[in-house]
XYZ file of N, CA and C in Angstrom:
846
model
N 0.842 -1.194 0.000
C 0.000 0.000 0.000
C 0.877 1.243 0.000
N 0.685 2.159 -0.911
C 1.448 3.393 -0.965
C 0.830 4.408 -0.031
N 1.561 5.540 0.195
C 1.064 6.571 1.098
C -0.164 7.258 0.545
N -0.454 7.063 -0.743
C -1.624 7.704 -1.345
C -2.817 6.765 -1.423
N -2.616 5.497 -1.098
C -3.713 4.556 -1.132
C -4.495 4.603 0.162
N -5.732 4.159 0.092
C -6.592 4.185 1.258
C -6.990 2.775 1.640
N -7.049 2.533 2.955
C -7.539 1.268 3.471
C -8.829 1.532 4.215
N -9.871 0.771 3.887
C -11.151 0.923 4.556
C -11.404 -0.299 5.420
N -11.688 -0.089 6.699
C -11.922 -1.186 7.622
C -13.362 -1.637 7.544
N -13.644 -2.717 8.271
C -15.004 -3.233 8.315
C -15.950 -2.267 9.018
N -15.379 -1.296 9.764
C -16.197 -0.299 10.437
C -16.421 0.916 9.538
N -16.055 0.764 8.245
C -16.230 1.836 7.264
C -15.441 3.084 7.621
N -14.250 2.903 8.218
C -13.372 4.018 8.504
C -12.205 3.967 7.543
N -11.830 5.090 7.022
C -10.780 5.155 6.025
C -9.508 5.731 6.641
N -8.376 5.078 6.369
C -7.086 5.522 6.868
C -6.207 5.954 5.697
N -5.851 7.227 5.668
C -4.899 7.720 4.678
C -3.515 7.690 5.322
N -2.927 6.516 5.382
C -1.693 6.394 6.144
C -0.986 5.102 5.763
N 0.339 5.186 5.679
C 1.148 3.985 5.521
C 2.123 3.927 6.687
N 2.146 2.837 7.441
C 3.097 2.755 8.553
C 4.529 2.934 8.070
N 5.306 3.678 8.831
C 6.704 3.938 8.486
C 7.581 3.628 9.688
N 8.831 3.289 9.430
C 9.771 2.991 10.510
C 10.038 4.246 11.336
N 10.332 4.032 12.611
C 10.583 5.153 13.503
C 12.070 5.500 13.504
N 12.410 6.596 14.137
C 13.802 7.034 14.211
C 14.543 6.263 15.309
N 15.866 6.165 15.209
C 16.636 5.534 16.292
C 16.431 6.236 17.631
N 16.257 7.560 17.601
C 16.045 8.310 18.840
C 14.739 7.898 19.520
N 13.669 7.735 18.731
C 12.391 7.316 19.307
C 12.475 5.874 19.802
N 13.172 5.027 19.078
C 13.338 3.639 19.533
C 14.034 3.613 20.893
N 15.063 4.430 21.060
C 15.768 4.493 22.340
C 14.848 5.024 23.438
N 13.990 5.962 23.089
C 13.042 6.514 24.060
C 12.047 5.448 24.520
N 11.498 4.695 23.579
C 10.561 3.632 23.934
C 11.235 2.585 24.815
N 12.484 2.276 24.525
C 13.240 1.316 25.336
C 13.486 1.866 26.738
N 13.830 3.139 26.816
C 14.091 3.778 28.109
C 12.887 3.648 29.031
N 11.693 3.941 28.524
C 10.512 3.901 29.389
C 10.034 2.475 29.651
N 10.358 1.555 28.747
C 9.992 0.171 29.043
C 10.770 -0.366 30.233
N 11.965 0.128 30.459
C 12.739 -0.312 31.617
C 12.009 0.002 32.917
N 11.294 1.114 32.965
C 10.453 1.410 34.133
C 9.312 0.391 34.233
N 8.658 0.129 33.089
C 7.515 -0.789 33.082
C 7.930 -2.184 33.535
N 9.083 -2.647 33.086
C 9.577 -3.959 33.488
C 9.951 -3.973 34.969
N 10.534 -2.883 35.450
C 10.960 -2.790 36.847
C 9.779 -2.748 37.805
N 8.593 -2.368 37.316
C 7.413 -2.283 38.181
C 6.998 -3.656 38.716
N 7.482 -4.734 38.092
C 7.178 -6.076 38.588
C 8.001 -6.426 39.823
N 9.039 -5.658 40.132
C 9.877 -5.949 41.293
C 9.185 -5.483 42.574
N 9.169 -6.308 43.626
C 8.537 -5.890 44.885
C 9.143 -4.616 45.452
N 10.461 -4.454 45.257
C 11.150 -3.244 45.690
C 12.113 -2.843 44.586
N 12.094 -1.567 44.226
C 13.014 -1.050 43.201
C 13.625 0.231 43.751
N 14.816 0.113 44.321
C 15.406 1.216 45.069
C 15.842 2.384 44.191
N 16.279 2.089 42.966
C 16.695 3.164 42.054
C 16.138 2.864 40.656
N 14.865 3.156 40.423
C 14.245 2.817 39.138
C 14.961 3.482 37.961
N 15.466 2.644 37.071
C 16.176 3.151 35.896
C 17.337 4.058 36.300
N 17.885 3.821 37.488
C 19.009 4.603 37.980
C 18.624 5.929 38.602
N 17.325 6.142 38.841
C 16.855 7.424 39.347
C 16.318 7.311 40.777
N 15.799 8.416 41.282
C 15.358 8.495 42.675
C 13.985 7.860 42.869
N 13.877 6.958 43.828
C 12.586 6.377 44.182
C 11.850 7.345 45.098
N 10.671 7.779 44.674
C 9.838 8.683 45.466
C 8.885 7.886 46.344
N 8.235 6.879 45.755
C 7.237 6.089 46.472
C 7.102 4.720 45.839
N 7.127 3.695 46.668
C 6.761 2.342 46.241
C 5.346 2.122 46.754
N 4.365 2.065 45.853
C 2.978 2.000 46.290
C 2.382 0.621 46.013
N 1.260 0.346 46.644
C 0.571 -0.911 46.416
C -0.721 -0.973 47.185
N -1.557 -1.928 46.824
C -2.810 -2.164 47.508
C -2.983 -3.674 47.665
N -3.136 -4.147 48.901
C -3.195 -5.582 49.150
C -4.484 -6.214 48.639
N -5.566 -5.444 48.611
C -6.839 -6.003 48.172
C -6.857 -6.223 46.661
N -6.446 -5.206 45.911
C -6.451 -5.311 44.443
C -5.179 -5.941 43.891
N -4.123 -6.024 44.740
C -2.808 -6.533 44.333
C -2.211 -5.696 43.204
N -2.466 -4.409 43.236
C -1.844 -3.482 42.280
C -0.610 -2.886 42.942
N 0.483 -2.810 42.208
C 1.693 -2.226 42.759
C 2.446 -1.451 41.678
N 3.397 -0.663 42.150
C 4.235 0.114 41.239
C 5.058 1.103 42.031
N 5.559 2.116 41.347
C 6.378 3.117 42.024
C 6.302 4.451 41.294
N 6.722 5.472 42.005
C 6.946 6.790 41.407
C 8.438 7.049 41.481
N 9.043 7.415 40.356
C 10.465 7.744 40.303
C 10.636 9.187 39.841
N 11.714 9.787 40.277
C 12.023 11.160 39.838
C 13.355 11.176 39.097
N 13.302 11.632 37.866
C 14.499 11.766 37.025
C 14.805 13.254 36.932
N 15.808 13.687 37.668
C 16.123 15.116 37.696
C 16.871 15.581 36.455
N 17.488 14.652 35.718
C 18.145 15.029 34.465
C 17.108 15.327 33.386
N 16.129 14.443 33.238
C 15.060 14.661 32.259
C 13.940 15.551 32.805
N 13.998 15.825 34.102
C 12.955 16.610 34.780
C 11.591 15.944 34.601
N 11.504 14.725 35.129
C 10.289 13.928 35.006
C 9.947 13.250 36.326
N 8.650 13.119 36.558
C 8.120 12.256 37.607
C 7.419 11.109 36.901
N 7.926 9.895 37.089
C 7.463 8.735 36.331
C 6.654 7.813 37.236
N 5.417 7.548 36.841
C 4.550 6.605 37.548
C 4.556 5.301 36.760
N 5.057 4.232 37.376
C 5.129 2.924 36.723
C 4.180 1.963 37.422
N 3.359 1.272 36.639
C 2.362 0.349 37.181
C 2.601 -1.057 36.656
N 2.565 -2.021 37.566
C 2.838 -3.416 37.214
C 1.680 -4.032 36.435
N 2.003 -4.968 35.568
C 0.992 -5.735 34.868
C 0.480 -6.893 35.705
N -0.332 -7.742 35.105
C -0.955 -8.859 35.823
C 0.097 -9.840 36.334
N -0.069 -10.227 37.616
C 0.895 -11.159 38.208
C 0.265 -12.059 39.253
N -1.070 -12.119 39.313
C -1.720 -12.917 40.355
C -3.141 -13.281 39.923
N -3.777 -14.130 40.701
C -5.168 -14.493 40.433
C -6.069 -13.271 40.583
N -5.783 -12.431 41.574
C -6.569 -11.210 41.762
C -6.508 -10.338 40.517
N -5.311 -10.202 39.955
C -5.156 -9.424 38.727
C -5.977 -10.039 37.590
N -5.951 -11.369 37.508
C -6.700 -12.048 36.449
C -8.197 -11.781 36.576
N -8.695 -11.722 37.802
C -10.111 -11.422 38.013
C -10.435 -9.998 37.576
N -9.525 -9.070 37.838
C -9.716 -7.693 37.377
C -9.689 -7.638 35.852
N -8.766 -8.373 35.248
C -8.683 -8.434 33.779
C -10.000 -8.915 33.177
N -10.627 -9.874 33.854
C -11.826 -10.514 33.307
C -13.081 -9.664 33.446
N -13.028 -8.600 34.239
C -14.201 -7.741 34.442
C -14.270 -6.721 33.314
N -14.752 -7.150 32.150
C -14.647 -6.347 30.935
C -15.871 -5.470 30.665
N -16.748 -5.338 31.632
C -17.890 -4.438 31.464
C -17.387 -3.011 31.223
N -17.985 -2.317 30.272
C -17.639 -0.923 30.008
C -18.465 -0.018 30.918
N -17.782 0.839 31.691
C -18.450 1.688 32.670
C -17.942 3.124 32.543
N -18.702 4.094 33.065
C -18.219 5.480 33.063
C -16.951 5.620 33.906
N -16.086 6.531 33.500
C -14.837 6.787 34.226
C -15.168 7.711 35.404
N -15.566 7.116 36.499
C -15.941 7.888 37.688
C -14.830 7.767 38.715
N -14.098 8.851 38.901
C -13.029 8.906 39.885
C -12.839 10.367 40.260
N -12.461 10.685 41.497
C -12.368 12.085 41.925
C -11.447 12.927 41.045
N -11.934 14.096 40.657
C -11.126 15.047 39.905
C -11.103 14.836 38.412
N -11.870 13.863 37.916
C -11.831 13.536 36.484
C -13.220 13.727 35.882
N -13.260 14.401 34.745
C -14.524 14.652 34.045
C -14.318 14.388 32.566
N -14.833 13.254 32.087
C -14.690 12.855 30.691
C -15.988 13.087 29.927
N -15.947 13.012 28.598
C -17.183 13.121 27.822
C -18.232 12.133 28.317
N -19.509 12.504 28.304
C -20.560 11.666 28.914
C -20.611 10.236 28.409
N -20.292 10.001 27.146
C -20.404 8.647 26.595
C -19.098 7.857 26.659
N -18.077 8.417 27.276
C -16.813 7.689 27.424
C -16.985 6.552 28.413
N -16.494 5.381 28.056
C -16.582 4.207 28.916
C -15.218 3.516 28.959
N -14.911 2.918 30.123
C -13.633 2.223 30.296
C -13.869 0.858 30.928
N -12.851 0.026 30.875
C -12.865 -1.336 31.416
C -13.099 -1.271 32.925
N -14.143 -1.942 33.411
C -14.521 -1.857 34.822
C -13.429 -2.366 35.753
N -12.779 -3.472 35.380
C -11.734 -4.025 36.233
C -10.531 -3.114 36.335
N -10.123 -2.530 35.206
C -8.966 -1.633 35.222
C -9.272 -0.373 36.027
N -10.490 0.150 35.889
C -10.857 1.342 36.653
C -10.872 1.044 38.153
N -11.431 -0.101 38.534
C -11.443 -0.480 39.946
C -10.022 -0.596 40.489
N -9.131 -1.171 39.680
C -7.734 -1.317 40.089
C -7.068 0.041 40.258
N -7.259 0.928 39.286
C -6.666 2.264 39.370
C -7.163 3.012 40.600
N -8.443 2.902 40.892
C -9.012 3.632 42.022
C -8.422 3.191 43.364
N -7.875 1.967 43.441
C -7.309 1.508 44.715
C -5.946 2.136 45.016
N -5.288 2.691 44.012
C -3.965 3.298 44.241
C -3.933 4.776 43.860
N -5.003 5.301 43.317
C -5.007 6.675 42.807
C -4.700 7.694 43.889
N -5.267 7.517 45.076
C -5.050 8.499 46.149
C -3.594 8.523 46.581
N -2.976 7.339 46.723
C -1.553 7.280 47.086
C -0.699 8.029 46.065
N -0.997 7.790 44.805
C -0.184 8.360 43.735
C -0.371 9.867 43.651
N -1.613 10.321 43.644
C -1.855 11.763 43.492
C -1.349 12.550 44.692
N -1.447 11.978 45.907
C -0.941 12.669 47.092
C 0.579 12.841 47.012
N 1.269 11.780 46.617
C 2.733 11.864 46.496
C 3.143 12.832 45.389
N 2.422 12.814 44.283
C 2.752 13.716 43.176
C 2.476 15.167 43.537
N 1.454 15.413 44.337
C 1.168 16.784 44.751
C 2.352 17.378 45.517
N 2.961 16.564 46.396
C 4.142 17.016 47.132
C 5.310 17.244 46.186
N 5.540 16.276 45.292
C 6.658 16.385 44.361
C 6.500 17.570 43.412
N 5.271 17.858 43.019
C 5.031 18.993 42.118
C 5.359 20.323 42.808
N 5.111 20.384 44.110
C 5.477 21.602 44.838
C 6.991 21.729 44.965
N 7.661 20.608 45.193
C 9.115 20.629 45.354
C 9.857 20.751 44.030
N 9.246 20.216 42.970
C 9.893 20.191 41.654
C 8.902 20.657 40.587
N 8.563 21.930 40.572
C 7.511 22.422 39.668
C 7.868 22.330 38.190
N 9.139 22.124 37.872
C 9.537 22.031 36.470
C 9.521 20.635 35.898
N 9.105 19.643 36.701
C 9.097 18.250 36.243
C 7.754 17.903 35.611
N 7.799 17.260 34.440
C 6.572 16.806 33.794
C 6.210 15.419 34.317
N 4.978 14.998 34.055
C 4.480 13.708 34.504
C 4.512 12.704 33.363
N 4.920 11.470 33.688
C 4.976 10.379 32.717
C 4.380 9.138 33.386
N 3.524 8.413 32.670
C 3.002 7.143 33.182
C 3.429 6.022 32.249
N 3.763 4.861 32.817
C 4.241 3.731 32.021
C 3.679 2.427 32.581
N 3.574 1.414 31.726
C 3.153 0.104 32.196
C 3.123 -0.918 31.088
N 3.241 -2.186 31.484
C 3.192 -3.316 30.563
C 1.938 -4.123 30.844
N 1.276 -4.615 29.797
C 0.096 -5.456 29.926
C -1.016 -4.674 30.631
N -1.646 -5.243 31.655
C -2.652 -4.493 32.397
C -2.069 -3.194 32.934
N -0.793 -3.209 33.300
C -0.141 -1.996 33.771
C -0.155 -0.892 32.731
N -0.125 -1.269 31.441
C -0.217 -0.270 30.385
C -1.586 0.381 30.335
N -2.631 -0.439 30.541
C -3.980 0.128 30.597
C -4.141 1.017 31.819
N -3.589 0.592 32.956
C -3.638 1.430 34.151
C -2.867 2.726 33.940
N -1.754 2.650 33.217
C -0.982 3.861 32.926
C -1.794 4.839 32.087
N -2.627 4.308 31.189
C -3.486 5.167 30.384
C -4.524 5.856 31.256
N -5.173 5.106 32.148
C -6.142 5.697 33.064
C -5.460 6.708 33.989
N -4.253 6.375 34.433
C -3.503 7.292 35.290
C -3.195 8.585 34.560
N -2.792 8.488 33.311
C -2.461 9.687 32.543
C -3.669 10.604 32.394
N -4.837 10.020 32.118
C -6.061 10.813 31.991
C -6.348 11.534 33.312
N -6.235 10.812 34.423
C -6.496 11.405 35.729
C -5.506 12.518 36.042
N -4.225 12.237 35.843
C -3.195 13.206 36.211
C -3.238 14.451 35.335
N -3.607 14.281 34.080
C -3.703 15.427 33.181
C -4.748 16.416 33.684
N -5.838 15.898 34.249
C -6.896 16.771 34.740
C -6.602 17.286 36.152
N -5.982 16.474 36.979
C -5.705 16.885 38.359
C -4.521 17.836 38.434
N -3.525 17.607 37.572
C -2.319 18.442 37.571
C -2.115 19.053 36.185
N -2.896 20.038 35.808
C -2.712 20.652 34.478
C -1.309 21.224 34.347
N -0.711 21.036 33.181
C 0.645 21.536 32.953
C 0.627 23.045 32.770
N 1.688 23.681 33.215
C 1.831 25.106 32.954
C 2.204 25.294 31.484
N 2.007 26.498 30.943
C 2.290 26.713 29.515
C 3.736 26.428 29.116
N 4.665 26.499 30.074
C 6.078 26.318 29.726
C 6.506 24.858 29.789
N 5.610 23.978 30.264
C 5.972 22.564 30.413
C 5.340 21.701 29.337
N 6.055 20.642 28.953
C 5.409 19.591 28.180
C 4.338 18.958 29.057
N 3.229 18.588 28.461
C 2.168 17.976 29.243
C 2.455 16.499 29.499
N 1.572 15.890 30.280
C 1.721 14.486 30.659
C 1.895 13.583 29.443
N 2.791 12.600 29.580
C 2.992 11.585 28.553
C 2.637 10.221 29.121
N 2.291 9.288 28.242
C 1.990 7.931 28.691
C 2.550 6.920 27.701
N 3.128 5.849 28.243
C 3.748 4.794 27.445
C 3.177 3.454 27.898
N 2.545 2.722 26.978
C 2.032 1.382 27.304
C 2.659 0.361 26.368
N 2.863 -0.842 26.908
C 3.516 -1.923 26.177
C 2.674 -3.188 26.331
N 2.149 -3.703 25.217
C 1.342 -4.907 25.265
C 0.054 -4.737 26.048
N -0.513 -3.537 26.018
C -1.729 -3.268 26.794
C -2.979 -3.676 26.018
N -3.959 -4.257 26.704
C -5.236 -4.550 26.040
C -6.020 -3.267 25.801
N -7.056 -3.369 24.981
C -7.953 -2.223 24.800
C -8.509 -1.823 26.158
N -8.610 -0.510 26.381
C -8.920 0.007 27.715
C -10.294 0.644 27.818
N -10.851 1.087 26.696
C -12.143 1.757 26.733
C -12.829 1.732 25.386
N -13.925 2.481 25.291
C -14.676 2.505 24.037
C -14.120 3.563 23.086
N -14.782 3.736 21.963
C -14.267 4.647 20.936
C -14.296 6.096 21.398
N -15.282 6.468 22.206
C -15.336 7.842 22.724
C -14.137 8.095 23.648
N -13.819 7.116 24.482
C -12.649 7.237 25.357
C -11.372 7.328 24.528
N -11.255 6.471 23.517
C -10.069 6.499 22.655
C -9.931 7.841 21.955
N -11.051 8.387 21.481
C -11.018 9.688 20.816
C -10.590 10.784 21.787
N -11.018 10.673 23.043
C -10.605 11.641 24.060
C -9.090 11.581 24.261
N -8.544 10.361 24.389
C -7.094 10.199 24.535
C -6.370 10.822 23.346
N -6.854 10.518 22.147
C -6.198 11.034 20.944
C -6.232 12.556 20.902
N -7.348 13.148 21.309
C -7.487 14.602 21.265
C -6.629 15.285 22.330
N -6.585 14.696 23.526
C -5.883 15.338 24.636
C -4.377 15.064 24.636
N -3.976 13.887 24.165
C -2.572 13.504 24.220
C -1.887 13.532 22.861
N -2.616 13.161 21.809
C -2.004 13.144 20.487
C -0.756 12.288 20.469
N 0.347 12.857 20.003
C 1.601 12.123 19.881
C 2.290 11.890 21.218
N 1.690 12.356 22.315
C 2.270 12.118 23.646
C 1.767 10.813 24.260
N 0.925 10.073 23.544
C 0.475 8.748 23.983
C 1.145 7.702 23.100
N 2.000 6.879 23.692
C 2.788 5.890 22.960
C 2.289 4.495 23.334
N 1.777 3.764 22.351
C 1.242 2.418 22.594
C 2.043 1.431 21.761
N 2.833 0.580 22.422
C 3.790 -0.296 21.743
C 3.263 -1.733 21.735
N 3.393 -2.391 20.580
C 2.970 -3.789 20.429
C 4.131 -4.579 19.814
N 4.413 -5.752 20.397
C 5.489 -6.618 19.913
C 4.921 -7.727 19.028
N 5.271 -7.736 17.793
C 4.915 -8.746 16.777
C 3.490 -9.269 16.953
N 3.343 -10.548 17.316
C 2.006 -11.149 17.400
C 1.491 -11.255 18.831
N 1.931 -10.362 19.697
C 1.404 -10.329 21.063
C -0.122 -10.272 20.996
N -0.781 -11.272 21.591
C -2.232 -11.351 21.489
C -2.990 -10.556 22.534
N -2.294 -10.028 23.548
C -2.982 -9.300 24.613
C -3.598 -7.984 24.121
N -2.919 -7.200 23.273
C -3.538 -5.954 22.822
C -4.868 -6.134 22.094
N -5.099 -7.312 21.525
C -6.356 -7.556 20.802
C -7.219 -8.619 21.482
N -6.876 -8.983 22.722
C -7.599 -10.066 23.392
C -9.030 -9.655 23.740
N -9.267 -8.376 23.993
C -10.624 -7.856 24.176
C -11.076 -7.334 22.817
N -12.039 -7.958 22.174
C -12.377 -7.596 20.790
C -13.163 -6.296 20.680
N -13.053 -5.690 19.519
C -13.824 -4.465 19.245
C -15.319 -4.756 19.217
N -15.694 -6.012 18.970
C -17.114 -6.376 18.939
C -17.808 -6.109 20.267
N -17.036 -6.002 21.353
C -17.606 -5.719 22.665
C -17.690 -4.229 22.943
N -17.384 -3.421 21.936
C -17.471 -1.975 22.099
C -16.155 -1.296 22.418
N -15.080 -2.065 22.458
C -13.769 -1.504 22.797
C -13.072 -0.944 21.554
N -12.131 -0.020 21.803
C -11.388 0.605 20.698
C -10.057 1.099 21.246
N -8.968 0.790 20.534
C -7.645 1.271 20.933
C -7.496 2.752 20.626
N -6.724 3.432 21.473
C -6.287 4.784 21.118
C -4.993 4.663 20.299
N -4.620 5.728 19.646
C -3.357 5.755 18.922
C -2.341 6.537 19.734
N -1.121 6.602 19.347
C -0.526 6.031 18.146
C 0.116 4.686 18.518
N -0.113 3.662 17.698
C 0.547 2.387 17.931
C 1.932 2.392 17.294
N 2.892 1.820 18.046
C 4.236 1.569 17.520
C 4.407 0.063 17.505
N 4.392 -0.494 16.316
C 4.354 -1.951 16.157
C 5.708 -2.470 15.721
N 6.372 -3.217 16.609
C 7.577 -3.941 16.221
C 7.102 -5.197 15.508
N 7.076 -5.155 14.180
C 6.379 -6.189 13.418
C 7.196 -7.448 13.196
N 8.523 -7.359 13.302
C 9.381 -8.546 13.208
C 10.523 -8.393 14.199
N 11.150 -9.519 14.533
C 12.356 -9.511 15.361
C 13.577 -9.561 14.457
N 14.737 -9.099 14.899
C 15.001 -8.512 16.211
C 14.522 -7.064 16.304
N 14.399 -6.540 17.536
C 13.906 -5.174 17.697
C 14.915 -4.133 17.221
N 14.408 -3.145 16.511
C 15.246 -2.036 16.044
C 14.318 -0.928 15.588
N 14.892 0.212 15.281
C 14.091 1.320 14.758
C 13.475 0.953 13.415
N 14.210 0.216 12.593
C 13.715 -0.106 11.252
C 12.626 -1.166 11.274
N 12.577 -1.988 12.326
C 11.535 -3.017 12.406
C 10.336 -2.571 13.251
N 10.343 -1.323 13.696
C 9.248 -0.774 14.493
C 8.537 0.305 13.687
N 7.245 0.114 13.475
C 6.470 1.001 12.610
C 5.601 1.955 13.421
N 5.499 3.174 12.948
C 4.539 4.132 13.493
C 3.246 3.984 12.693
N 2.169 3.611 13.390
C 0.892 3.332 12.737
C -0.018 4.550 12.782
N -1.197 4.418 12.209
C -2.133 5.536 12.133
C -2.579 5.962 13.522
N -2.904 7.246 13.650
C -3.242 7.818 14.947
C -4.619 7.421 15.445
N -5.446 6.812 14.599
C -6.803 6.463 14.997
C -6.897 5.331 15.981
N -5.866 4.499 16.070
C -5.828 3.442 17.071
C -6.059 2.036 16.562
N -6.795 1.858 15.489
C -7.094 0.517 14.978
C -6.619 0.406 13.527
N -5.369 0.732 13.311
C -4.789 0.723 11.971
C -4.830 -0.698 11.398
N -5.537 -0.924 10.287
C -5.641 -2.269 9.715
C -4.340 -2.764 9.103
N -3.338 -1.890 8.998
C -2.041 -2.307 8.476
C -1.087 -2.749 9.584
N -1.514 -2.623 10.844
C -0.624 -2.938 11.961
C -1.162 -4.120 12.758
N -0.938 -4.160 14.061
C -1.212 -5.379 14.830
C -2.685 -5.750 14.851
N -3.583 -4.800 14.593
C -5.014 -5.106 14.594
C -5.389 -6.128 13.532
N -4.536 -6.318 12.536
C -4.866 -7.264 11.469
C -4.557 -8.712 11.840
N -3.904 -8.915 13.003
C -3.546 -10.268 13.429
C -4.556 -10.733 14.474
N -5.291 -11.810 14.220
C -6.234 -12.313 15.232
C -5.507 -12.643 16.535
N -6.131 -12.339 17.660
C -5.490 -12.549 18.953
C -5.248 -14.031 19.213
N -4.043 -14.345 19.619
C -3.709 -15.694 20.046
C -3.612 -15.794 21.549
N -4.148 -14.788 22.257
C -4.062 -14.781 23.711
C -2.686 -14.327 24.178
N -2.257 -14.875 25.295
C -0.956 -14.491 25.857
C 0.126 -15.296 25.143
N 0.649 -14.760 24.064
C 1.679 -15.421 23.271
C 3.063 -15.116 23.848
N 4.103 -15.864 23.434
C 5.457 -15.574 23.927
C 5.892 -14.136 23.684
N 5.364 -13.505 22.624
C 5.748 -12.125 22.328
C 5.360 -11.162 23.442
N 4.392 -11.551 24.270
C 3.945 -10.658 25.347
C 4.997 -10.513 26.437
N 5.875 -11.504 26.544
C 6.846 -11.533 27.640
C 8.140 -10.798 27.329
N 8.287 -10.322 26.103
C 9.518 -9.626 25.707
C 9.167 -8.394 24.903
N 9.724 -7.275 25.308
C 9.505 -6.029 24.565
C 10.829 -5.314 24.365
N 11.083 -4.954 23.099
C 12.272 -4.185 22.731
C 13.550 -4.885 23.193
N 13.509 -6.220 23.120
C 14.670 -7.020 23.483
C 14.844 -7.242 24.967
N 13.873 -6.797 25.780
C 13.954 -6.930 27.237
C 12.873 -7.903 27.703
N 13.271 -8.907 28.473
C 12.329 -9.887 28.989
C 11.691 -9.375 30.273
N 10.361 -9.404 30.316
C 9.636 -9.053 31.537
C 9.777 -10.221 32.524
N 10.102 -10.019 33.786
C 10.204 -8.756 34.490
C 11.643 -8.381 34.844
N 12.501 -8.146 33.886
C 13.866 -7.733 34.170
C 13.866 -6.429 34.966
N 14.547 -6.399 36.128
C 14.561 -5.160 36.906
C 15.723 -4.239 36.486
N 15.425 -2.961 36.469
C 16.445 -1.936 36.255
C 16.354 -1.015 37.474
N 16.952 -1.482 38.551
C 16.718 -0.868 39.864
C 17.997 -0.436 40.580
N 19.100 -0.336 39.856
C 20.377 0.040 40.473
C 20.861 1.378 39.962
């Protein structure tokens, strides 16, 4: 397909786009933030990605855990959320009812709906995270917010980014909140995806490794829709040339959406050459 050709999906949506390889700089950036996502699986991470640990958070009931790190060189506060690692997590994953995004300080379009299990999980740690960030924002007003996560953690990172963007609006001189997800399932409906695309645009990075079946394990037939932009590493080994930037609409038929979900495939356990849960905590 050339850049001038059009692809029409079964939903009668037309994409004027051809996936193109990303730059080496962007590939390094995606790898950098995945190290946080992988480290979130560690019970304790004293120096996430070599940076300052602000808070190691968790909730025993929901079994959600992660950390907040501060990178003073990049001037960032990074919220990393762990993916599924227990039966409790699996039960949250399975609660796929689409519900309104009701959480303190957040106001989304009326028809926006999100995964009930992921929202319940986020709500169990949201207060811990926002309280710690409020202190850090006062101490470090020049630091931007970044959320990251793998698998369910990627979906939680998306919900976290939406919440933090509204609770902590960026000043005009700062880059706004960014979010990076790796192997994340669909998180909400098309209205929610459109909201993410409008508010974050190119600041929302959604990475998929080859035939990882988790990003498509919740089908669009249930009302779900991915946000963009997807970065699809379509073949191994990982590199800038083998990683494609897909259409911003979220369900690019030229990228991973064209592969039927095989569930939790081996590709889900490795991203950008890093095996989950490799810790980067020194």
